[in-house]
PDB file of C-alpha atoms in Angstrom:
ATOM      1  CA  VAL A1322     -10.429  11.548   7.234  1.00  0.00           C
ATOM      2  CA  GLN A1323     -10.995   7.873   6.704  1.00  0.00           C
ATOM      3  CA  LEU A1324      -9.129   5.186   4.792  1.00  0.00           C
ATOM      4  CA  VAL A1325     -10.966   1.919   4.299  1.00  0.00           C
ATOM      5  CA  GLU A1326      -9.060  -1.145   3.113  1.00  0.00           C
ATOM      6  CA  SER A1327     -10.504  -4.310   1.702  1.00  0.00           C
ATOM      7  CA  GLY A1328      -9.427  -7.345  -0.263  1.00  0.00           C
ATOM      8  CA  GLY A1329      -7.260  -9.309   2.129  1.00  0.00           C
ATOM      9  CA  GLY A1330      -7.625 -13.019   2.646  1.00  0.00           C
ATOM     10  CA  LEU A1331      -6.000 -16.420   2.517  1.00  0.00           C
ATOM     11  CA  VAL A1332      -4.268 -17.529  -0.662  1.00  0.00           C
ATOM     12  CA  GLN A1333      -1.836 -20.248  -1.625  1.00  0.00           C
ATOM     13  CA  SER A1334       1.740 -19.500  -2.561  1.00  0.00           C
ATOM     14  CA  GLY A1335       1.886 -18.265  -6.141  1.00  0.00           C
ATOM     15  CA  GLY A1336      -1.618 -16.869  -5.985  1.00  0.00           C
ATOM     16  CA  SER A1337      -2.893 -13.311  -6.326  1.00  0.00           C
ATOM     17  CA  LEU A1338      -4.896 -10.819  -4.318  1.00  0.00           C
ATOM     18  CA  ARG A1339      -5.976  -7.247  -4.933  1.00  0.00           C
ATOM     19  CA  LEU A1340      -6.224  -4.837  -2.043  1.00  0.00           C
ATOM     20  CA  SER A1341      -8.342  -1.703  -2.261  1.00  0.00           C
ATOM     21  CA  CYS A1342      -8.077   1.545  -0.342  1.00  0.00           C
ATOM     22  CA  ALA A1343     -10.826   4.154  -0.456  1.00  0.00           C
ATOM     23  CA  PRO A1344      -9.758   7.395   1.224  1.00  0.00           C
ATOM     24  CA  SER A1345     -12.327  10.028   2.098  1.00  0.00           C
ATOM     25  CA  GLY A1346     -12.030  13.528   3.455  1.00  0.00           C
ATOM     26  CA  LEU A1347      -8.828  14.255   1.551  1.00  0.00           C
ATOM     27  CA  ASN A1348      -7.856  16.186  -1.556  1.00  0.00           C
ATOM     28  CA  LEU A1349      -6.043  13.170  -2.965  1.00  0.00           C
ATOM     29  CA  ASP A1350      -3.992  15.193  -5.449  1.00  0.00           C
ATOM     30  CA  ALA A1351      -2.117  16.644  -2.475  1.00  0.00           C
ATOM     31  CA  TYR A1352      -1.225  13.271  -1.004  1.00  0.00           C
ATOM     32  CA  VAL A1353       1.002  10.265  -1.401  1.00  0.00           C
ATOM     33  CA  ILE A1354      -0.939   7.053  -0.864  1.00  0.00           C
ATOM     34  CA  GLY A1355       0.964   4.058   0.343  1.00  0.00           C
ATOM     35  CA  TRP A1356       0.611   0.431   1.282  1.00  0.00           C
ATOM     36  CA  PHE A1357       2.506  -0.786   4.325  1.00  0.00           C
ATOM     37  CA  ARG A1358       2.652  -4.136   6.000  1.00  0.00           C
ATOM     38  CA  GLN A1359       3.559  -5.554   9.352  1.00  0.00           C
ATOM     39  CA  ALA A1360       4.213  -9.204  10.027  1.00  0.00           C
ATOM     40  CA  PRO A1361       4.222 -10.680  13.554  1.00  0.00           C
ATOM     41  CA  GLY A1362       7.435  -9.811  15.329  1.00  0.00           C
ATOM     42  CA  LYS A1363       8.643  -7.564  12.526  1.00  0.00           C
ATOM     43  CA  GLU A1364       8.739  -3.849  11.965  1.00  0.00           C
ATOM     44  CA  ARG A1365       6.299  -2.163   9.662  1.00  0.00           C
ATOM     45  CA  GLU A1366       7.624  -1.656   6.142  1.00  0.00           C
ATOM     46  CA  GLY A1367       6.508   0.404   3.196  1.00  0.00           C
ATOM     47  CA  VAL A1368       5.535  -1.877   0.316  1.00  0.00           C
ATOM     48  CA  SER A1369       4.522   0.613  -2.345  1.00  0.00           C
ATOM     49  CA  CYS A1370       3.693   4.299  -2.377  1.00  0.00           C
ATOM     50  CA  THR A1371       2.444   6.569  -5.138  1.00  0.00           C
ATOM     51  CA  ALA A1372       1.843  10.283  -5.436  1.00  0.00           C
ATOM     52  CA  TYR A1373      -1.786  10.525  -6.481  1.00  0.00           C
ATOM     53  CA  LYS A1374      -1.305  13.554  -8.735  1.00  0.00           C
ATOM     54  CA  ASP A1375       1.885  12.864 -10.686  1.00  0.00           C
ATOM     55  CA  GLY A1376       2.360   9.118 -10.303  1.00  0.00           C
ATOM     56  CA  ASP A1377       5.752   9.209  -8.588  1.00  0.00           C
ATOM     57  CA  THR A1378       5.917   5.600  -7.370  1.00  0.00           C
ATOM     58  CA  PHE A1379       8.102   3.470  -5.137  1.00  0.00           C
ATOM     59  CA  TYR A1380       8.238  -0.289  -4.613  1.00  0.00           C
ATOM     60  CA  LEU A1381      10.004  -2.275  -1.936  1.00  0.00           C
ATOM     61  CA  ASN A1382      12.695  -4.358  -3.633  1.00  0.00           C
ATOM     62  CA  SER A1383      11.195  -7.634  -2.497  1.00  0.00           C
ATOM     63  CA  VAL A1384       7.899  -6.930  -4.276  1.00  0.00           C
ATOM     64  CA  LYS A1385       9.187  -5.378  -7.502  1.00  0.00           C
ATOM     65  CA  GLY A1386       7.799  -7.206 -10.499  1.00  0.00           C
ATOM     66  CA  ARG A1387       5.136  -8.927  -8.388  1.00  0.00           C
ATOM     67  CA  PHE A1388       3.091  -6.069  -6.914  1.00  0.00           C
ATOM     68  CA  HIS A1389       1.544  -3.161  -8.783  1.00  0.00           C
ATOM     69  CA  ILE A1390      -0.038  -0.036  -7.316  1.00  0.00           C
ATOM     70  CA  ALA A1391      -2.730   1.709  -9.324  1.00  0.00           C
ATOM     71  CA  LYS A1392      -5.417   4.328  -8.873  1.00  0.00           C
ATOM     72  CA  ASP A1393      -8.910   4.769 -10.222  1.00  0.00           C
ATOM     73  CA  ARG A1394      -9.759   8.465 -10.211  1.00  0.00           C
ATOM     74  CA  THR A1395     -13.404   7.790 -10.995  1.00  0.00           C
ATOM     75  CA  LYS A1396     -13.730   5.807  -7.776  1.00  0.00           C
ATOM     76  CA  ASN A1397     -11.110   7.641  -5.666  1.00  0.00           C
ATOM     77  CA  THR A1398      -9.626   4.245  -4.940  1.00  0.00           C
ATOM     78  CA  ILE A1399      -6.066   2.967  -4.830  1.00  0.00           C
ATOM     79  CA  TYR A1400      -5.331  -0.681  -5.495  1.00  0.00           C
ATOM     80  CA  LEU A1401      -2.425  -2.955  -4.719  1.00  0.00           C
ATOM     81  CA  GLN A1402      -2.377  -5.889  -7.122  1.00  0.00           C
ATOM     82  CA  MET A1403      -0.289  -8.634  -5.590  1.00  0.00           C
ATOM     83  CA  ASN A1404       0.821 -11.490  -7.824  1.00  0.00           C
ATOM     84  CA  ASP A1405       3.038 -14.508  -7.219  1.00  0.00           C
ATOM     85  CA  LEU A1406       2.457 -14.205  -3.502  1.00  0.00           C
ATOM     86  CA  LYS A1407       4.922 -15.862  -1.157  1.00  0.00           C
ATOM     87  CA  PRO A1408       4.554 -16.965   2.474  1.00  0.00           C
ATOM     88  CA  GLU A1409       6.851 -14.103   3.476  1.00  0.00           C
ATOM     89  CA  ASP A1410       4.221 -11.658   2.164  1.00  0.00           C
ATOM     90  CA  THR A1411       1.961 -12.714   5.041  1.00  0.00           C
ATOM     91  CA  ALA A1412       1.183  -9.633   7.121  1.00  0.00           C
ATOM     92  CA  ILE A1413      -1.426  -7.085   8.005  1.00  0.00           C
ATOM     93  CA  TYR A1414      -1.514  -4.575   5.159  1.00  0.00           C
ATOM     94  CA  TYR A1415      -2.327  -0.958   5.867  1.00  0.00           C
ATOM     95  CA  CYS A1416      -3.229   1.878   3.566  1.00  0.00           C
ATOM     96  CA  ALA A1417      -1.876   5.296   4.496  1.00  0.00           C
ATOM     97  CA  ALA A1418      -2.003   8.838   3.161  1.00  0.00           C
ATOM     98  CA  GLU A1419       0.507  11.600   3.774  1.00  0.00           C
ATOM     99  CA  GLY A1420       0.835  15.086   2.385  1.00  0.00           C
ATOM    100  CA  TYR A1421       3.047  15.124  -0.718  1.00  0.00           C
ATOM    101  CA  ILE A1422       6.055  17.174   0.321  1.00  0.00           C
ATOM    102  CA  GLY A1423       8.893  14.832  -0.603  1.00  0.00           C
ATOM    103  CA  THR A1424       8.832  11.751  -2.763  1.00  0.00           C
ATOM    104  CA  ALA A1425       6.811   8.578  -2.749  1.00  0.00           C
ATOM    105  CA  GLU A1426       9.930   6.735  -1.592  1.00  0.00           C
ATOM    106  CA  HIS A1427      10.345   9.161   1.275  1.00  0.00           C
ATOM    107  CA  MET A1428       6.854   8.399   2.519  1.00  0.00           C
ATOM    108  CA  CYS A1429       7.362   4.660   2.182  1.00  0.00           C
ATOM    109  CA  ARG A1430      10.674   4.763   4.007  1.00  0.00           C
ATOM    110  CA  ARG A1431       9.543   6.957   6.866  1.00  0.00           C
ATOM    111  CA  PRO A1432       5.967   8.123   7.131  1.00  0.00           C
ATOM    112  CA  LEU A1433       5.864  10.984   9.615  1.00  0.00           C
ATOM    113  CA  SER A1434       2.311  12.268   9.765  1.00  0.00           C
ATOM    114  CA  ALA A1435       0.176   9.862   7.795  1.00  0.00           C
ATOM    115  CA  TYR A1436      -3.450   8.956   8.121  1.00  0.00           C
ATOM    116  CA  TRP A1437      -3.870   5.177   8.478  1.00  0.00           C
ATOM    117  CA  GLY A1438      -6.501   2.633   7.663  1.00  0.00           C
ATOM    118  CA  GLN A1439      -7.488  -0.197   9.968  1.00  0.00           C
ATOM    119  CA  GLY A1440      -5.549  -2.855   8.093  1.00  0.00           C
ATOM    120  CA  THR A1441      -6.445  -6.031   6.265  1.00  0.00           C
ATOM    121  CA  GLN A1442      -4.922  -9.448   6.835  1.00  0.00           C
ATOM    122  CA  VAL A1443      -3.103 -11.203   4.011  1.00  0.00           C
ATOM    123  CA  THR A1444      -2.098 -14.802   4.639  1.00  0.00           C
ATOM    124  CA  VAL A1445      -0.128 -16.821   2.106  1.00  0.00           C
ATOM    125  CA  SER A1446       0.094 -20.542   2.715  1.00  0.00           C
ATOM    126  CA  SER A1447       2.970 -22.649   1.431  1.00  0.00           C
TER     127      SER A1447
END
């Protein structure tokens, strides 16, 4: 199993970035795919998670209306479109996949046995 993230970078406040996650070795319809982030000195938090098969989706309150999670079945890729970025969005962003046995929110709140990507840095300057 491998999850490869891409798309991080440096952007000014108010700007946009799109992160990509390309899982391999998984039957994606049986998984929830999520984006998590961890800023220096802070705990990891679930930003957005979506059940690949039925679209059950969760967003962290602080990103609602600014971030959008989407999937491209033809490419087996999950995207996180991040708009109106703020300095507090600065973090390492990780893609994760966990078997779909609860809800997307459940996975975002407390991933128990997820596969993780290597992370991609997002830096938002003020």
